[in-house]
PDB file of C-alpha atoms in Angstrom:
ATOM      1  CA  MET A  24      73.292 137.256-181.952  1.00  0.00           C
ATOM      2  CA  ALA A  25      71.853 139.778-179.050  1.00  0.00           C
ATOM      3  CA  GLU A  26      75.005 140.943-177.676  1.00  0.00           C
ATOM      4  CA  ASP A  27      78.195 140.696-180.118  1.00  0.00           C
ATOM      5  CA  LEU A  28      79.603 137.937-177.884  1.00  0.00           C
ATOM      6  CA  SER A  29      82.523 137.128-180.377  1.00  0.00           C
ATOM      7  CA  ALA A  30      83.760 140.750-180.216  1.00  0.00           C
ATOM      8  CA  ALA A  31      83.158 140.982-176.263  1.00  0.00           C
ATOM      9  CA  THR A  32      84.591 137.455-175.123  1.00  0.00           C
ATOM     10  CA  SER A  33      86.130 134.631-176.856  1.00  0.00           C
ATOM     11  CA  TYR A  34      83.105 132.668-176.863  1.00  0.00           C
ATOM     12  CA  THR A  35      80.081 131.877-179.389  1.00  0.00           C
ATOM     13  CA  GLU A  36      76.908 131.330-178.705  1.00  0.00           C
ATOM     14  CA  ASP A  37      77.079 127.629-179.377  1.00  0.00           C
ATOM     15  CA  ASP A  38      79.510 127.468-176.485  1.00  0.00           C
ATOM     16  CA  PHE A  39      76.681 128.066-173.872  1.00  0.00           C
ATOM     17  CA  TYR A  40      74.959 124.632-175.289  1.00  0.00           C
ATOM     18  CA  CYS A  41      75.501 121.097-174.000  1.00  0.00           C
ATOM     19  CA  PRO A  42      76.779 118.938-176.489  1.00  0.00           C
ATOM     20  CA  VAL A  43      75.238 115.702-174.901  1.00  0.00           C
ATOM     21  CA  CYS A  44      71.589 117.161-174.124  1.00  0.00           C
ATOM     22  CA  GLN A  45      71.790 119.828-176.638  1.00  0.00           C
ATOM     23  CA  GLU A  46      70.268 122.308-174.501  1.00  0.00           C
ATOM     24  CA  VAL A  47      71.504 125.418-172.804  1.00  0.00           C
ATOM     25  CA  LEU A  48      74.144 124.682-170.215  1.00  0.00           C
ATOM     26  CA  LYS A  49      73.052 123.917-166.554  1.00  0.00           C
ATOM     27  CA  THR A  50      75.618 124.242-164.120  1.00  0.00           C
ATOM     28  CA  PRO A  51      78.341 123.893-166.479  1.00  0.00           C
ATOM     29  CA  VAL A  52      81.656 121.698-165.839  1.00  0.00           C
ATOM     30  CA  ARG A  53      84.890 121.598-167.772  1.00  0.00           C
ATOM     31  CA  THR A  54      87.204 118.795-168.506  1.00  0.00           C
ATOM     32  CA  ALA A  55      90.831 119.495-167.707  1.00  0.00           C
ATOM     33  CA  ALA A  56      92.526 118.259-170.621  1.00  0.00           C
ATOM     34  CA  CYS A  57      90.384 118.860-173.948  1.00  0.00           C
ATOM     35  CA  GLN A  58      88.380 121.850-172.255  1.00  0.00           C
ATOM     36  CA  HIS A  59      85.069 120.680-173.304  1.00  0.00           C
ATOM     37  CA  VAL A  60      81.921 121.803-171.451  1.00  0.00           C
ATOM     38  CA  PHE A  61      79.031 119.964-170.362  1.00  0.00           C
ATOM     39  CA  CYS A  62      75.850 120.076-167.903  1.00  0.00           C
ATOM     40  CA  ARG A  63      77.106 118.597-164.586  1.00  0.00           C
ATOM     41  CA  LYS A  64      74.544 116.036-164.868  1.00  0.00           C
ATOM     42  CA  CYS A  65      74.978 115.393-168.358  1.00  0.00           C
ATOM     43  CA  PHE A  66      78.681 114.552-167.637  1.00  0.00           C
ATOM     44  CA  LEU A  67      78.175 112.544-164.657  1.00  0.00           C
ATOM     45  CA  THR A  68      75.850 110.429-166.553  1.00  0.00           C
ATOM     46  CA  ALA A  69      78.241 109.937-169.484  1.00  0.00           C
ATOM     47  CA  MET A  70      80.944 109.062-167.207  1.00  0.00           C
ATOM     48  CA  ARG A  71      78.717 106.315-165.345  1.00  0.00           C
ATOM     49  CA  GLU A  72      78.778 104.377-168.945  1.00  0.00           C
ATOM     50  CA  SER A  73      81.857 105.706-170.797  1.00  0.00           C
ATOM     51  CA  GLY A  74      84.706 105.345-167.931  1.00  0.00           C
ATOM     52  CA  ALA A  75      87.268 107.399-168.520  1.00  0.00           C
ATOM     53  CA  HIS A  76      86.764 109.323-171.667  1.00  0.00           C
ATOM     54  CA  CYS A  77      85.211 112.556-172.442  1.00  0.00           C
ATOM     55  CA  PRO A  78      81.702 112.361-173.905  1.00  0.00           C
ATOM     56  CA  LEU A  79      82.615 114.558-177.089  1.00  0.00           C
ATOM     57  CA  CYS A  80      86.028 113.650-177.961  1.00  0.00           C
ATOM     58  CA  ARG A  81      86.734 110.355-176.201  1.00  0.00           C
ATOM     59  CA  GLY A  82      90.020 112.153-174.519  1.00  0.00           C
ATOM     60  CA  ASN A  83      91.159 110.948-171.074  1.00  0.00           C
ATOM     61  CA  VAL A  84      89.149 112.235-167.822  1.00  0.00           C
ATOM     62  CA  THR A  85      91.262 111.733-164.549  1.00  0.00           C
ATOM     63  CA  ARG A  86      89.553 109.591-161.642  1.00  0.00           C
ATOM     64  CA  ARG A  87      88.864 113.031-159.834  1.00  0.00           C
ATOM     65  CA  GLU A  88      87.244 114.810-162.462  1.00  0.00           C
ATOM     66  CA  ARG A  89      84.697 111.513-163.047  1.00  0.00           C
ATOM     67  CA  ALA A  90      83.953 111.979-159.241  1.00  0.00           C
ATOM     68  CA  CYS A  91      83.834 115.930-158.972  1.00  0.00           C
ATOM     69  CA  PRO A  92      84.215 117.468-162.135  1.00  0.00           C
ATOM     70  CA  GLU A  93      85.461 121.478-162.125  1.00  0.00           C
ATOM     71  CA  ARG A  94      82.553 124.000-162.380  1.00  0.00           C
ATOM     72  CA  ALA A  95      83.282 126.286-165.351  1.00  0.00           C
ATOM     73  CA  LEU A  96      82.672 129.262-163.225  1.00  0.00           C
ATOM     74  CA  ASP A  97      83.858 131.797-165.914  1.00  0.00           C
ATOM     75  CA  LEU A  98      81.465 130.519-168.184  1.00  0.00           C
ATOM     76  CA  GLU A  99      78.655 130.810-165.731  1.00  0.00           C
ATOM     77  CA  ASN A 100      79.691 134.715-165.268  1.00  0.00           C
ATOM     78  CA  ILE A 101      79.357 135.358-168.756  1.00  0.00           C
ATOM     79  CA  MET A 102      76.176 133.291-169.119  1.00  0.00           C
ATOM     80  CA  ARG A 103      74.599 135.963-166.630  1.00  0.00           C
ATOM     81  CA  LYS A 104      75.958 139.126-168.889  1.00  0.00           C
ATOM     82  CA  PHE A 105      74.734 137.904-172.257  1.00  0.00           C
ATOM     83  CA  SER A 106      71.735 137.149-174.100  1.00  0.00           C
ATOM     84  CA  GLY A 107      71.024 134.810-177.062  1.00  0.00           C
ATOM     85  CA  SER A 108      67.944 134.165-178.907  1.00  0.00           C
ATOM     86  CA  CYS A 109      65.305 131.707-177.971  1.00  0.00           C
ATOM     87  CA  ARG A 110      65.637 128.764-180.561  1.00  0.00           C
ATOM     88  CA  CYS A 111      61.829 128.956-181.277  1.00  0.00           C
ATOM     89  CA  CYS A 112      60.572 132.450-180.589  1.00  0.00           C
ATOM     90  CA  ALA A 113      64.180 134.428-181.205  1.00  0.00           C
ATOM     91  CA  LYS A 114      63.408 136.429-178.161  1.00  0.00           C
ATOM     92  CA  GLN A 115      66.263 137.679-176.448  1.00  0.00           C
ATOM     93  CA  ILE A 116      67.003 135.988-173.075  1.00  0.00           C
ATOM     94  CA  LYS A 117      69.892 135.885-170.770  1.00  0.00           C
ATOM     95  CA  PHE A 118      71.559 132.557-170.898  1.00  0.00           C
ATOM     96  CA  TYR A 119      71.627 131.519-167.627  1.00  0.00           C
ATOM     97  CA  ARG A 120      67.758 132.311-167.875  1.00  0.00           C
ATOM     98  CA  MET A 121      66.962 130.522-171.242  1.00  0.00           C
ATOM     99  CA  ARG A 122      65.915 126.943-169.808  1.00  0.00           C
ATOM    100  CA  HIS A 123      63.206 128.897-167.808  1.00  0.00           C
ATOM    101  CA  HIS A 124      62.187 130.761-170.731  1.00  0.00           C
ATOM    102  CA  TYR A 125      61.398 127.550-172.496  1.00  0.00           C
ATOM    103  CA  LYS A 126      58.745 126.598-169.532  1.00  0.00           C
ATOM    104  CA  SER A 127      56.642 129.422-170.828  1.00  0.00           C
ATOM    105  CA  CYS A 128      57.519 129.767-174.378  1.00  0.00           C
ATOM    106  CA  LYS A 129      54.712 128.434-176.421  1.00  0.00           C
ATOM    107  CA  LYS A 130      56.533 128.176-179.554  1.00  0.00           C
ATOM    108  CA  TYR A 131      59.155 126.153-177.879  1.00  0.00           C
ATOM    109  CA  GLN A 132      56.655 123.990-176.443  1.00  0.00           C
ATOM    110  CA  ASP A 133      55.007 123.427-179.557  1.00  0.00           C
ATOM    111  CA  GLU A 134      58.208 122.204-181.352  1.00  0.00           C
ATOM    112  CA  TYR A 135      59.818 120.444-178.381  1.00  0.00           C
ATOM    113  CA  GLY A 136      56.518 119.436-176.330  1.00  0.00           C
ATOM    114  CA  VAL A 137      55.284 120.303-173.221  1.00  0.00           C
ATOM    115  CA  SER A 138      53.811 118.386-170.342  1.00  0.00           C
ATOM    116  CA  SER A 139      50.193 118.762-170.602  1.00  0.00           C
ATOM    117  CA  ILE A 140      47.090 116.189-170.715  1.00  0.00           C
ATOM    118  CA  ILE A 141      44.762 116.203-173.672  1.00  0.00           C
ATOM    119  CA  PRO A 142      41.559 115.140-172.419  1.00  0.00           C
ATOM    120  CA  ASN A 143      40.350 111.793-173.520  1.00  0.00           C
ATOM    121  CA  PHE A 144      43.797 110.998-174.777  1.00  0.00           C
ATOM    122  CA  GLN A 145      45.151 107.261-174.262  1.00  0.00           C
ATOM    123  CA  ILE A 146      48.221 106.094-175.083  1.00  0.00           C
ATOM    124  CA  SER A 147      48.385 102.502-176.851  1.00  0.00           C
ATOM    125  CA  GLN A 148      49.566  99.760-174.490  1.00  0.00           C
ATOM    126  CA  ASP A 149      51.384  98.335-177.679  1.00  0.00           C
ATOM    127  CA  SER A 150      52.978 101.755-178.678  1.00  0.00           C
ATOM    128  CA  VAL A 151      56.158  99.974-177.522  1.00  0.00           C
ATOM    129  CA  GLY A 152      57.447  96.587-177.971  1.00  0.00           C
ATOM    130  CA  ASN A 153      60.784  94.478-178.777  1.00  0.00           C
ATOM    131  CA  SER A 154      62.153  93.129-181.712  1.00  0.00           C
ATOM    132  CA  SER A 155      63.781  89.601-181.957  1.00  0.00           C
ATOM    133  CA  SER A 156      67.156  91.100-181.451  1.00  0.00           C
ATOM    134  CA  GLY A 157      65.800  92.631-178.376  1.00  0.00           C
ATOM    135  CA  HIS A 158      65.846  96.365-179.369  1.00  0.00           C
ATOM    136  CA  PRO A 159      62.517  98.345-178.725  1.00  0.00           C
ATOM    137  CA  THR A 160      60.242  98.722-181.596  1.00  0.00           C
ATOM    138  CA  PHE A 161      57.685 101.393-181.816  1.00  0.00           C
ATOM    139  CA  LYS A 162      54.394 102.428-183.079  1.00  0.00           C
ATOM    140  CA  CYS A 163      53.965 105.421-185.306  1.00  0.00           C
ATOM    141  CA  PRO A 164      51.229 107.503-183.518  1.00  0.00           C
ATOM    142  CA  LEU A 165      50.573 109.165-186.455  1.00  0.00           C
ATOM    143  CA  CYS A 166      49.445 106.106-188.765  1.00  0.00           C
ATOM    144  CA  GLN A 167      49.467 103.513-186.159  1.00  0.00           C
ATOM    145  CA  GLU A 168      51.823 101.499-188.298  1.00  0.00           C
ATOM    146  CA  SER A 169      53.997  99.492-186.009  1.00  0.00           C
ATOM    147  CA  ASN A 170      57.289  97.532-185.223  1.00  0.00           C
ATOM    148  CA  PHE A 171      59.536 100.209-186.378  1.00  0.00           C
ATOM    149  CA  THR A 172      63.003 100.692-184.501  1.00  0.00           C
ATOM    150  CA  ARG A 173      64.173 104.117-183.573  1.00  0.00           C
ATOM    151  CA  GLN A 174      65.517 104.861-187.096  1.00  0.00           C
ATOM    152  CA  ARG A 175      63.139 103.119-188.952  1.00  0.00           C
ATOM    153  CA  LEU A 176      60.548 105.368-187.139  1.00  0.00           C
ATOM    154  CA  LEU A 177      62.554 108.420-187.916  1.00  0.00           C
ATOM    155  CA  ASP A 178      62.909 107.488-191.656  1.00  0.00           C
ATOM    156  CA  HIS A 179      59.135 106.474-192.104  1.00  0.00           C
ATOM    157  CA  CYS A 180      57.861 109.672-190.531  1.00  0.00           C
ATOM    158  CA  ASN A 181      60.401 112.193-192.563  1.00  0.00           C
ATOM    159  CA  SER A 182      58.886 110.267-195.708  1.00  0.00           C
ATOM    160  CA  ASN A 183      55.316 110.038-194.814  1.00  0.00           C
ATOM    161  CA  HIS A 184      54.300 112.274-192.274  1.00  0.00           C
ATOM    162  CA  LEU A 185      56.699 115.508-192.564  1.00  0.00           C
ATOM    163  CA  PHE A 186      54.198 118.074-192.541  1.00  0.00           C
ATOM    164  CA  GLN A 187      51.548 116.477-190.740  1.00  0.00           C
ATOM    165  CA  ILE A 188      51.064 118.342-187.120  1.00  0.00           C
ATOM    166  CA  VAL A 189      48.805 116.550-184.780  1.00  0.00           C
ATOM    167  CA  PRO A 190      49.651 116.654-180.694  1.00  0.00           C
ATOM    168  CA  VAL A 191      50.522 112.960-179.651  1.00  0.00           C
ATOM    169  CA  THR A 192      52.609 111.297-177.279  1.00  0.00           C
ATOM    170  CA  CYS A 193      55.887 110.220-178.369  1.00  0.00           C
ATOM    171  CA  PRO A 194      56.519 106.463-178.117  1.00  0.00           C
ATOM    172  CA  ILE A 195      60.153 106.482-177.734  1.00  0.00           C
ATOM    173  CA  CYS A 196      59.909 109.047-174.975  1.00  0.00           C
ATOM    174  CA  VAL A 197      57.732 107.118-172.941  1.00  0.00           C
ATOM    175  CA  SER A 198      59.762 103.949-173.278  1.00  0.00           C
ATOM    176  CA  LEU A 199      62.675 105.704-171.180  1.00  0.00           C
ATOM    177  CA  PRO A 200      62.864 105.576-167.393  1.00  0.00           C
ATOM    178  CA  TRP A 201      62.061 109.012-167.072  1.00  0.00           C
ATOM    179  CA  GLY A 202      59.278 109.209-169.448  1.00  0.00           C
ATOM    180  CA  ASP A 203      56.324 110.971-168.725  1.00  0.00           C
ATOM    181  CA  PRO A 204      52.917 109.306-170.965  1.00  0.00           C
ATOM    182  CA  SER A 205      51.062 112.638-170.370  1.00  0.00           C
ATOM    183  CA  GLN A 206      53.814 114.754-172.308  1.00  0.00           C
ATOM    184  CA  ILE A 207      52.369 115.950-175.476  1.00  0.00           C
ATOM    185  CA  THR A 208      54.418 116.539-178.607  1.00  0.00           C
ATOM    186  CA  ARG A 209      52.840 118.571-181.046  1.00  0.00           C
ATOM    187  CA  ASN A 210      55.059 118.474-183.694  1.00  0.00           C
ATOM    188  CA  PHE A 211      56.321 114.947-183.713  1.00  0.00           C
ATOM    189  CA  VAL A 212      58.548 114.683-186.676  1.00  0.00           C
ATOM    190  CA  SER A 213      60.301 117.851-185.917  1.00  0.00           C
ATOM    191  CA  HIS A 214      60.541 116.534-182.447  1.00  0.00           C
ATOM    192  CA  LEU A 215      61.925 112.917-183.922  1.00  0.00           C
ATOM    193  CA  ASN A 216      64.664 114.914-185.898  1.00  0.00           C
ATOM    194  CA  GLN A 217      65.968 117.074-182.886  1.00  0.00           C
ATOM    195  CA  ARG A 218      65.611 114.225-179.846  1.00  0.00           C
ATOM    196  CA  HIS A 219      65.976 110.973-181.536  1.00  0.00           C
ATOM    197  CA  GLN A 220      68.964 110.898-183.992  1.00  0.00           C
ATOM    198  CA  PHE A 221      70.563 108.367-181.729  1.00  0.00           C
ATOM    199  CA  ASP A 222      69.854 105.751-179.055  1.00  0.00           C
ATOM    200  CA  TYR A 223      69.715 106.737-175.524  1.00  0.00           C
ATOM    201  CA  GLY A 224      70.979 103.232-174.571  1.00  0.00           C
ATOM    202  CA  GLU A 225      74.099 103.727-176.167  1.00  0.00           C
ATOM    203  CA  PHE A 226      75.123 106.610-173.434  1.00  0.00           C
ATOM    204  CA  VAL A 227      73.175 105.778-170.254  1.00  0.00           C
ATOM    205  CA  ASN A 228      72.136 102.727-168.539  1.00  0.00           C
ATOM    206  CA  LEU A 229      68.609 102.604-168.934  1.00  0.00           C
ATOM    207  CA  GLN A 230      67.904 100.176-166.184  1.00  0.00           C
ATOM    208  CA  LEU A 231      68.593 102.636-163.905  1.00  0.00           C
ATOM    209  CA  ASP A 232      66.464 105.748-162.983  1.00  0.00           C
ATOM    210  CA  GLU A 233      67.812 109.288-163.293  1.00  0.00           C
ATOM    211  CA  GLU A 234      68.559 109.572-159.422  1.00  0.00           C
ATOM    212  CA  THR A 235      69.657 106.049-158.997  1.00  0.00           C
ATOM    213  CA  GLN A 236      72.272 107.051-161.568  1.00  0.00           C
ATOM    214  CA  TYR A 237      73.391 110.395-159.774  1.00  0.00           C
ATOM    215  CA  GLN A 238      73.100 108.716-156.278  1.00  0.00           C
ATOM    216  CA  THR A 239      75.770 105.745-157.665  1.00  0.00           C
ATOM    217  CA  ALA A 240      78.069 108.462-158.928  1.00  0.00           C
ATOM    218  CA  VAL A 241      78.186 110.301-155.625  1.00  0.00           C
ATOM    219  CA  GLU A 242      78.873 107.059-153.847  1.00  0.00           C
ATOM    220  CA  GLU A 243      81.576 106.205-156.220  1.00  0.00           C
ATOM    221  CA  SER A 244      83.183 109.670-156.068  1.00  0.00           C
ATOM    222  CA  PHE A 245      83.545 109.042-152.083  1.00  0.00           C
ATOM    223  CA  GLN A 246      85.834 105.912-153.297  1.00  0.00           C
ATOM    224  CA  VAL A 247      88.330 107.960-155.567  1.00  0.00           C
ATOM    225  CA  ASN A 248      91.879 108.382-154.043  1.00  0.00           C
ATOM    226  CA  ILE A 249      92.395 112.294-154.500  1.00  0.00           C
TER     227      ILE A 249
END
């Protein structure tokens, strides 16, 4: 770790990552009872779906917190003082600048994908479908085999394409309301293992776009009796 956080503070580098999105915290907020910290947007989205429970430990969250979570200002200040290693290039970056660094880090973009357009690249119209149970199914962009659930696609790629690195569009990402068809993933199998170990539908309402979900949270905050 760049500057010995454990020696200087009670925090470790893992404390600067949101347990929901697995990225460096953005506008961190902290629950009062269990003291768990999340990105503000991640927390509000989770509250929309889980009601009165902490997204990490299922502990109770007050009505006031659900509407207006408390900023973890102490953590924000520490993020401005200390550095950590970029998870891909190992460059030392102030934690509060880490997300900005990712936008220009070539190794990060190769690992996790970057918004880019490859000439003549087209997305198959049938890359996403639905199973008889109503769950979405996907076509493997590396071999074109179809009708995989998320977990089966993950298992299939780990078994058959582990060392195959070809720029493709992730069909799971495209199926999400915020999905960008122009976003290219240069290491698809690594991307699956990092981003799709769970179904997003278990945590957020996929029928609503991100802006609608946050707007709903704001409107509900005005109805909370503080």
